[in-house]
CSV table of C-alpha atoms in Angstrom, one decimal:
chain,number,residue,atom,x,y,z
A,1,MET,CA,-0.3,-0.6,0.2
A,2,SER,CA,0.7,3.0,-0.9
A,3,LEU,CA,1.4,6.1,1.7
A,4,THR,CA,1.7,9.0,0.0
A,5,ALA,CA,2.0,12.1,2.4
A,6,TYR,CA,-2.0,13.7,2.7
A,7,LYS,CA,-2.1,17.0,1.2
A,8,ALA,CA,-4.5,19.2,2.7
A,9,PRO,CA,-7.0,20.5,0.1
A,10,SER,CA,-7.6,24.2,-0.7
A,11,TYR,CA,-10.8,26.0,-0.2
A,12,ALA,CA,-12.4,24.9,-3.5
A,13,GLN,CA,-12.4,22.0,-2.3
A,14,ARG,CA,-13.0,21.9,1.3
A,15,ALA,CA,-16.1,24.0,-0.4
A,16,LYS,CA,-16.6,20.5,-2.9
A,17,ILE,CA,-16.9,17.9,0.7
A,18,ALA,CA,-19.1,19.9,3.1
A,19,PHE,CA,-22.0,20.0,0.0
A,20,GLN,CA,-21.3,16.3,-0.3
A,21,TYR,CA,-22.4,15.9,4.3
A,22,LEU,CA,-24.8,19.0,3.4
A,23,MET,CA,-26.9,17.8,0.6
A,24,PRO,CA,-30.0,15.6,0.7
A,25,GLN,CA,-28.8,12.6,-0.6
A,26,GLN,CA,-30.9,10.1,0.0
A,27,GLY,CA,-33.4,13.1,-1.5
A,28,LEU,CA,-31.2,12.5,-4.4
A,29,THR,CA,-30.8,9.5,-5.1
A,30,ARG,CA,-34.7,8.0,-4.9
A,31,LEU,CA,-34.9,11.0,-7.0
A,32,ALA,CA,-32.5,9.7,-9.6
A,33,GLY,CA,-33.9,6.2,-9.0
A,34,TRP,CA,-37.4,7.3,-10.0
A,35,PHE,CA,-36.2,8.9,-13.7
A,36,ALA,CA,-33.7,6.4,-13.8
A,37,GLU,CA,-36.9,3.3,-13.8
A,38,LYS,CA,-39.2,5.6,-16.2
A,39,LYS,CA,-40.1,5.6,-20.2
A,40,LEU,CA,-39.7,8.3,-21.5
A,41,GLY,CA,-39.1,8.1,-24.8
A,42,ALA,CA,-37.3,10.5,-26.5
A,43,LEU,CA,-36.5,12.5,-23.4
A,44,THR,CA,-35.3,8.8,-22.2
A,45,HIS,CA,-33.1,8.5,-25.4
A,46,PHE,CA,-31.9,12.5,-25.4
A,47,VAL,CA,-31.1,12.3,-21.7
A,48,ILE,CA,-29.2,8.6,-23.0
A,49,LYS,CA,-27.0,10.5,-26.4
A,50,VAL,CA,-26.0,13.4,-23.7
A,51,PHE,CA,-25.0,11.2,-21.2
A,52,THR,CA,-23.6,8.7,-23.5
A,53,LYS,CA,-20.7,12.1,-24.8
A,54,LYS,CA,-19.8,13.6,-22.0
A,55,TYR,CA,-18.5,10.3,-19.8
A,56,GLN,CA,-17.3,8.9,-23.6
A,57,VAL,CA,-19.8,5.6,-23.0
A,58,ASN,CA,-18.3,2.6,-25.8
A,59,LEU,CA,-21.9,1.7,-27.0
A,60,ALA,CA,-19.8,-0.8,-30.2
A,61,GLU,CA,-19.3,-2.9,-27.2
A,62,ALA,CA,-22.4,-3.1,-26.6
A,63,GLU,CA,-24.9,-5.2,-27.3
A,64,LYS,CA,-27.1,-2.7,-28.5
A,65,THR,CA,-25.2,-0.3,-30.1
A,66,ASN,CA,-27.6,3.3,-30.6
A,67,PRO,CA,-29.1,5.6,-27.7
A,68,SER,CA,-32.5,4.6,-29.6
A,69,ASP,CA,-32.5,0.8,-27.7
A,70,TYR,CA,-33.0,1.4,-24.2
A,71,ALA,CA,-36.0,1.7,-22.7
A,72,THR,CA,-35.2,3.2,-19.7
A,73,PHE,CA,-31.6,5.0,-18.3
A,74,ASN,CA,-31.2,1.9,-15.7
A,75,GLU,CA,-31.4,-0.6,-19.1
A,76,PHE,CA,-28.7,1.6,-20.7
A,77,PHE,CA,-27.1,1.7,-17.7
A,78,ILE,CA,-26.4,-2.2,-16.9
A,79,ARG,CA,-25.9,-2.7,-19.9
A,80,PRO,CA,-24.4,-5.9,-21.5
A,81,LEU,CA,-21.7,-6.2,-23.1
A,82,LYS,CA,-21.4,-8.0,-27.0
A,83,GLU,CA,-20.5,-11.4,-26.0
A,84,ASN,CA,-16.8,-12.4,-25.7
A,85,ALA,CA,-16.4,-8.6,-25.2
A,86,ARG,CA,-14.8,-8.6,-22.0
A,87,PRO,CA,-12.8,-12.2,-22.4
A,88,ILE,CA,-12.2,-14.3,-19.0
A,89,ASP,CA,-8.4,-14.9,-18.4
A,90,GLN,CA,-8.7,-19.5,-18.7
A,91,ASP,CA,-5.6,-20.2,-16.6
A,92,ALA,CA,-6.6,-22.2,-13.2
A,93,GLN,CA,-4.8,-20.3,-11.0
A,94,THR,CA,-5.2,-17.3,-12.1
A,95,LEU,CA,-8.6,-14.8,-10.2
A,96,CYS,CA,-10.3,-12.1,-12.6
A,97,LEU,CA,-11.0,-8.6,-12.3
A,98,PRO,CA,-14.4,-8.0,-10.8
A,99,ALA,CA,-15.7,-5.1,-12.8
A,100,ASP,CA,-14.2,-1.7,-15.7
A,101,GLY,CA,-12.4,0.6,-13.7
A,102,ARG,CA,-10.3,2.2,-11.7
A,103,VAL,CA,-8.2,0.8,-8.8
A,104,SER,CA,-8.6,3.1,-6.0
A,105,GLU,CA,-6.6,1.2,-3.8
A,106,ALA,CA,-5.1,-2.6,-2.8
A,107,GLY,CA,-2.3,-3.8,-1.4
A,108,GLN,CA,-2.1,-5.6,2.0
A,109,ILE,CA,-3.6,-5.1,5.2
A,110,THR,CA,-1.8,-3.8,7.8
A,111,GLN,CA,-3.2,-6.6,11.0
A,112,ASN,CA,-6.8,-5.6,10.5
A,113,LEU,CA,-6.9,-2.6,8.4
A,114,LEU,CA,-6.5,-1.5,4.6
A,115,LEU,CA,-5.6,2.4,3.3
A,116,GLN,CA,-8.5,4.0,1.6
A,117,ALA,CA,-6.0,6.8,-0.2
A,118,LYS,CA,-3.9,8.4,1.1
A,119,GLY,CA,-3.7,9.6,4.5
A,120,HIS,CA,-7.1,7.7,5.6
A,121,THR,CA,-7.4,4.2,6.6
A,122,PHE,CA,-9.9,2.5,7.7
A,123,THR,CA,-10.8,-1.3,9.3
A,124,LEU,CA,-12.0,-4.9,8.5
A,125,GLU,CA,-14.5,-4.5,11.5
A,126,THR,CA,-16.1,-1.4,10.8
A,127,LEU,CA,-15.8,-2.8,6.6
A,128,LEU,CA,-17.8,-5.8,8.0
A,129,ALA,CA,-20.3,-4.3,9.6
A,130,ASN,CA,-18.8,-5.6,12.7
A,131,ASP,CA,-19.1,-9.1,12.0
A,132,ILE,CA,-15.8,-9.8,14.1
A,133,ALA,CA,-15.3,-13.6,13.0
A,134,LEU,CA,-15.2,-12.2,9.3
A,135,ALA,CA,-13.5,-9.6,9.6
A,136,GLU,CA,-11.2,-12.2,11.6
A,137,LYS,CA,-10.2,-14.3,8.3
A,138,PHE,CA,-8.7,-11.7,6.5
A,139,LYS,CA,-6.4,-9.6,8.5
A,140,ASP,CA,-3.1,-9.5,7.1
A,141,GLY,CA,-4.4,-10.8,3.6
A,142,GLN,CA,-5.0,-8.9,0.4
A,143,PHE,CA,-7.6,-6.2,-1.4
A,144,ILE,CA,-8.2,-4.5,-4.0
A,145,THR,CA,-10.8,-1.9,-4.0
A,146,THR,CA,-12.4,-1.2,-7.3
A,147,TYR,CA,-13.6,2.1,-8.7
A,148,LEU,CA,-16.6,2.6,-11.2
A,149,SER,CA,-17.2,5.8,-12.4
A,150,PRO,CA,-19.8,6.3,-15.2
A,151,ARG,CA,-18.2,5.2,-18.0
A,152,ASP,CA,-17.9,2.3,-17.2
A,153,TYR,CA,-20.4,-0.6,-17.7
A,154,HIS,CA,-21.2,-2.2,-14.2
A,155,ARG,CA,-22.5,-6.1,-14.9
A,156,VAL,CA,-19.6,-7.2,-11.0
A,157,HIS,CA,-18.3,-10.8,-12.5
A,158,MET,CA,-16.9,-13.5,-9.9
A,159,PRO,CA,-13.1,-13.6,-9.6
A,160,CYS,CA,-12.6,-17.6,-9.8
A,161,ASP,CA,-16.2,-20.0,-8.5
A,162,ALA,CA,-17.4,-20.2,-5.5
A,163,THR,CA,-20.0,-21.1,-3.7
A,164,LEU,CA,-22.1,-17.9,-2.1
A,165,ARG,CA,-22.5,-18.5,1.9
A,166,LYS,CA,-22.9,-15.1,3.0
A,167,MET,CA,-24.2,-11.7,1.9
A,168,ILE,CA,-24.5,-9.2,5.2
A,169,TYR,CA,-26.5,-5.6,4.1
A,170,VAL,CA,-25.9,-2.7,5.5
A,171,PRO,CA,-27.5,0.6,5.2
A,172,GLY,CA,-25.1,4.1,5.4
A,173,GLU,CA,-24.6,7.1,4.0
A,174,LEU,CA,-24.6,7.7,0.2
A,175,PHE,CA,-21.4,9.8,-0.3
A,176,SER,CA,-20.6,10.1,-3.6
A,177,VAL,CA,-17.4,7.6,-4.2
A,178,ASN,CA,-14.9,9.0,-7.0
A,179,PRO,CA,-10.8,9.8,-5.7
A,180,PHE,CA,-10.7,13.1,-5.1
A,181,LEU,CA,-13.5,12.1,-1.9
A,182,ALA,CA,-11.8,9.3,-1.0
A,183,GLU,CA,-8.8,11.5,-0.2
A,184,HIS,CA,-11.3,13.3,1.8
A,185,ILE,CA,-14.3,12.2,3.3
A,186,PRO,CA,-12.6,9.4,6.6
A,187,ASN,CA,-13.9,6.2,6.7
A,188,LEU,CA,-15.9,6.7,3.3
A,189,PHE,CA,-16.4,2.9,2.1
A,190,ALA,CA,-17.5,1.6,5.5
A,191,ARG,CA,-20.2,4.3,6.3
A,192,ASN,CA,-21.2,4.2,2.5
A,193,GLU,CA,-24.3,1.3,1.9
A,194,ARG,CA,-23.5,-1.5,0.4
A,195,VAL,CA,-23.3,-5.4,0.0
A,196,ILE,CA,-21.3,-8.2,1.5
A,197,CYS,CA,-21.3,-11.5,-0.1
A,198,GLU,CA,-19.4,-14.1,0.9
A,199,PHE,CA,-18.3,-17.0,-0.4
A,200,ASP,CA,-16.0,-20.0,-0.2
A,201,THR,CA,-13.7,-20.7,-2.8
A,202,GLU,CA,-10.3,-23.5,-3.1
A,203,PHE,CA,-8.0,-21.1,-1.3
A,204,GLY,CA,-10.6,-20.5,1.8
A,205,THR,CA,-13.1,-17.3,2.3
A,206,MET,CA,-13.6,-14.4,-0.4
A,207,VAL,CA,-16.1,-11.4,0.4
A,208,GLN,CA,-17.1,-9.0,-3.1
A,209,ILE,CA,-18.7,-6.2,-1.6
A,210,LEU,CA,-20.3,-3.8,-3.6
A,211,VAL,CA,-20.4,-0.5,-2.0
A,212,GLY,CA,-23.5,2.6,-2.7
A,213,ALA,CA,-23.0,5.7,-3.6
A,214,THR,CA,-25.0,8.9,-4.1
A,215,ILE,CA,-27.0,8.1,-7.1
A,216,THR,CA,-27.0,4.6,-6.7
A,217,ALA,CA,-30.3,3.9,-6.9
A,218,SER,CA,-29.6,0.7,-6.4
A,219,MET,CA,-27.5,-2.7,-6.1
A,220,SER,CA,-29.0,-6.5,-7.3
A,221,THR,CA,-27.8,-9.6,-7.5
A,222,VAL,CA,-28.1,-12.3,-9.9
A,223,TRP,CA,-29.3,-14.4,-7.0
A,224,ALA,CA,-32.0,-11.7,-4.6
A,225,GLY,CA,-32.3,-9.4,-7.1
A,226,ILE,CA,-32.4,-6.1,-6.4
A,227,ILE,CA,-31.1,-5.6,-2.8
A,228,ASN,CA,-32.8,-1.8,-2.3
A,229,PRO,CA,-34.4,0.2,-3.2
A,230,PRO,CA,-36.4,-0.5,-0.1
A,231,ARG,CA,-34.0,0.8,2.5
A,232,SER,CA,-33.6,-1.2,5.6
A,233,LYS,CA,-32.7,0.3,9.1
A,234,GLU,CA,-31.4,-2.0,10.2
A,235,VAL,CA,-28.0,-5.0,8.8
A,236,LEU,CA,-29.7,-7.8,7.2
A,237,VAL,CA,-27.7,-11.6,6.8
A,238,TYR,CA,-28.7,-14.0,4.8
A,239,GLU,CA,-27.2,-17.4,4.9
A,240,TYR,CA,-27.3,-19.9,2.6
A,241,LEU,CA,-26.0,-23.6,1.7
A,242,ALA,CA,-23.5,-24.8,0.3
A,243,GLU,CA,-24.3,-28.4,-1.0
A,244,GLY,CA,-28.0,-28.5,-2.3
A,245,GLU,CA,-31.0,-27.5,-4.7
A,246,SER,CA,-31.2,-23.9,-3.1
A,247,ALA,CA,-26.7,-23.9,-2.5
A,248,ILE,CA,-25.2,-20.4,-5.0
A,249,HIS,CA,-22.5,-22.2,-6.6
A,250,LEU,CA,-21.1,-19.1,-9.6
A,251,LYS,CA,-18.4,-19.8,-12.5
A,252,LYS,CA,-15.3,-18.0,-12.7
A,253,GLY,CA,-16.3,-15.2,-14.9
A,254,GLN,CA,-19.8,-14.9,-14.3
A,255,GLU,CA,-21.9,-11.8,-13.4
A,256,MET,CA,-22.5,-11.8,-9.4
A,257,GLY,CA,-24.4,-7.8,-9.2
A,258,ALA,CA,-25.5,-4.5,-10.7
A,259,PHE,CA,-25.0,-1.2,-9.7
A,260,ARG,CA,-28.0,1.2,-11.1
A,261,LEU,CA,-25.9,4.1,-11.0
A,262,GLY,CA,-22.5,4.1,-8.9
A,263,SER,CA,-20.0,2.9,-7.4
A,264,THR,CA,-17.1,0.3,-5.9
A,265,VAL,CA,-16.7,-3.3,-5.4
A,266,ILE,CA,-14.0,-4.0,-3.1
A,267,ASN,CA,-13.2,-7.7,-2.0
A,268,LEU,CA,-11.0,-9.4,0.6
A,269,PHE,CA,-8.2,-12.2,0.5
A,270,PRO,CA,-6.5,-14.4,3.8
A,271,LYS,CA,-2.9,-14.1,4.5
A,272,GLU,CA,-1.1,-15.4,2.2
A,273,SER,CA,-4.0,-17.2,-0.6
A,274,VAL,CA,-2.6,-14.9,-3.4
A,275,ALA,CA,-0.8,-12.3,-5.0
A,276,LEU,CA,-2.1,-9.1,-6.8
A,277,SER,CA,-0.9,-8.8,-10.0
A,278,SER,CA,2.1,-6.7,-9.2
A,279,HIS,CA,0.8,-3.5,-11.8
A,280,LEU,CA,-2.3,-3.3,-10.0
A,281,ILE,CA,-2.0,0.2,-8.0
A,282,ALA,CA,-3.8,2.8,-7.9
A,283,GLY,CA,-5.1,4.8,-10.9
A,284,GLU,CA,-4.1,1.8,-13.3
A,285,PRO,CA,-8.1,1.3,-15.3
A,286,THR,CA,-9.2,-3.1,-14.4
A,287,ARG,CA,-11.0,-4.5,-17.4
A,288,MET,CA,-13.4,-7.3,-16.1
A,289,GLY,CA,-12.2,-10.8,-17.0
A,290,GLU,CA,-8.0,-9.6,-17.1
A,291,PRO,CA,-5.9,-10.7,-14.4
A,292,LEU,CA,-6.1,-10.3,-10.8
A,293,ALA,CA,-4.1,-12.1,-9.3
A,294,LYS,CA,-2.7,-16.2,-8.2
A,295,ILE,CA,-3.3,-18.2,-5.8
A,296,LEU,CA,-0.7,-19.5,-4.3
A,297,SER,CA,-0.8,-23.0,-3.8
């Protein structure tokens, strides 16, 4: 992990940070979610065209390449890609990246501390909703935090073959998770709403977390559908069997969830279980399916 010296924000930057605390996060998010699900015809298509141009979205790789092909903004935002647009690394000992985006931070978990950004760390316990037993599994392990910008493909996939054992919905704040705010809002990822997914794998327990954000109207998984809304005020825990007809087994590269606007994915790995790819440093672009780590036999 890089521990670059923290630089105090300018007055203009402080105003941006203050706005995050003052703005009506829930209200804006509900409004965005309402609009994103509406079939508004020409208005929806116009908004998609403007969004595509502003954020340089590559619609050529999507199954539907014309903005007018999408009935709602959400349908556009979680657009599936053409077959083989993201080849999955087939090496059995290689984990693949779960999402398109950029590395926010990656590296070793120091005892129970993860690096959020220069100047800020947060703990496994707070990230994992005070599930102490789960947090113990990742002390001195490895992690990677992937930021998905508005232009990115917003479906999230599996790094490896795995069996789902637990899903935890954690209510929380809806701060924006862009790199600037990650540097200036303490405990950002441990404060925001999130869905924690615990998996059994051949190298031990793996956690993949979907982190919500401002305007992230909802998150979904392939086994449970849309998790939010409605938004619970309490932590919700769902446990799953490892075997039997109800067991949920997912293959490497298989879709596991999606963001309807936003956000960030965090992966946790146990100590001495994997070696992260050396190129995965803060700011590095990621493409789903490309190498994430090697399993340590």
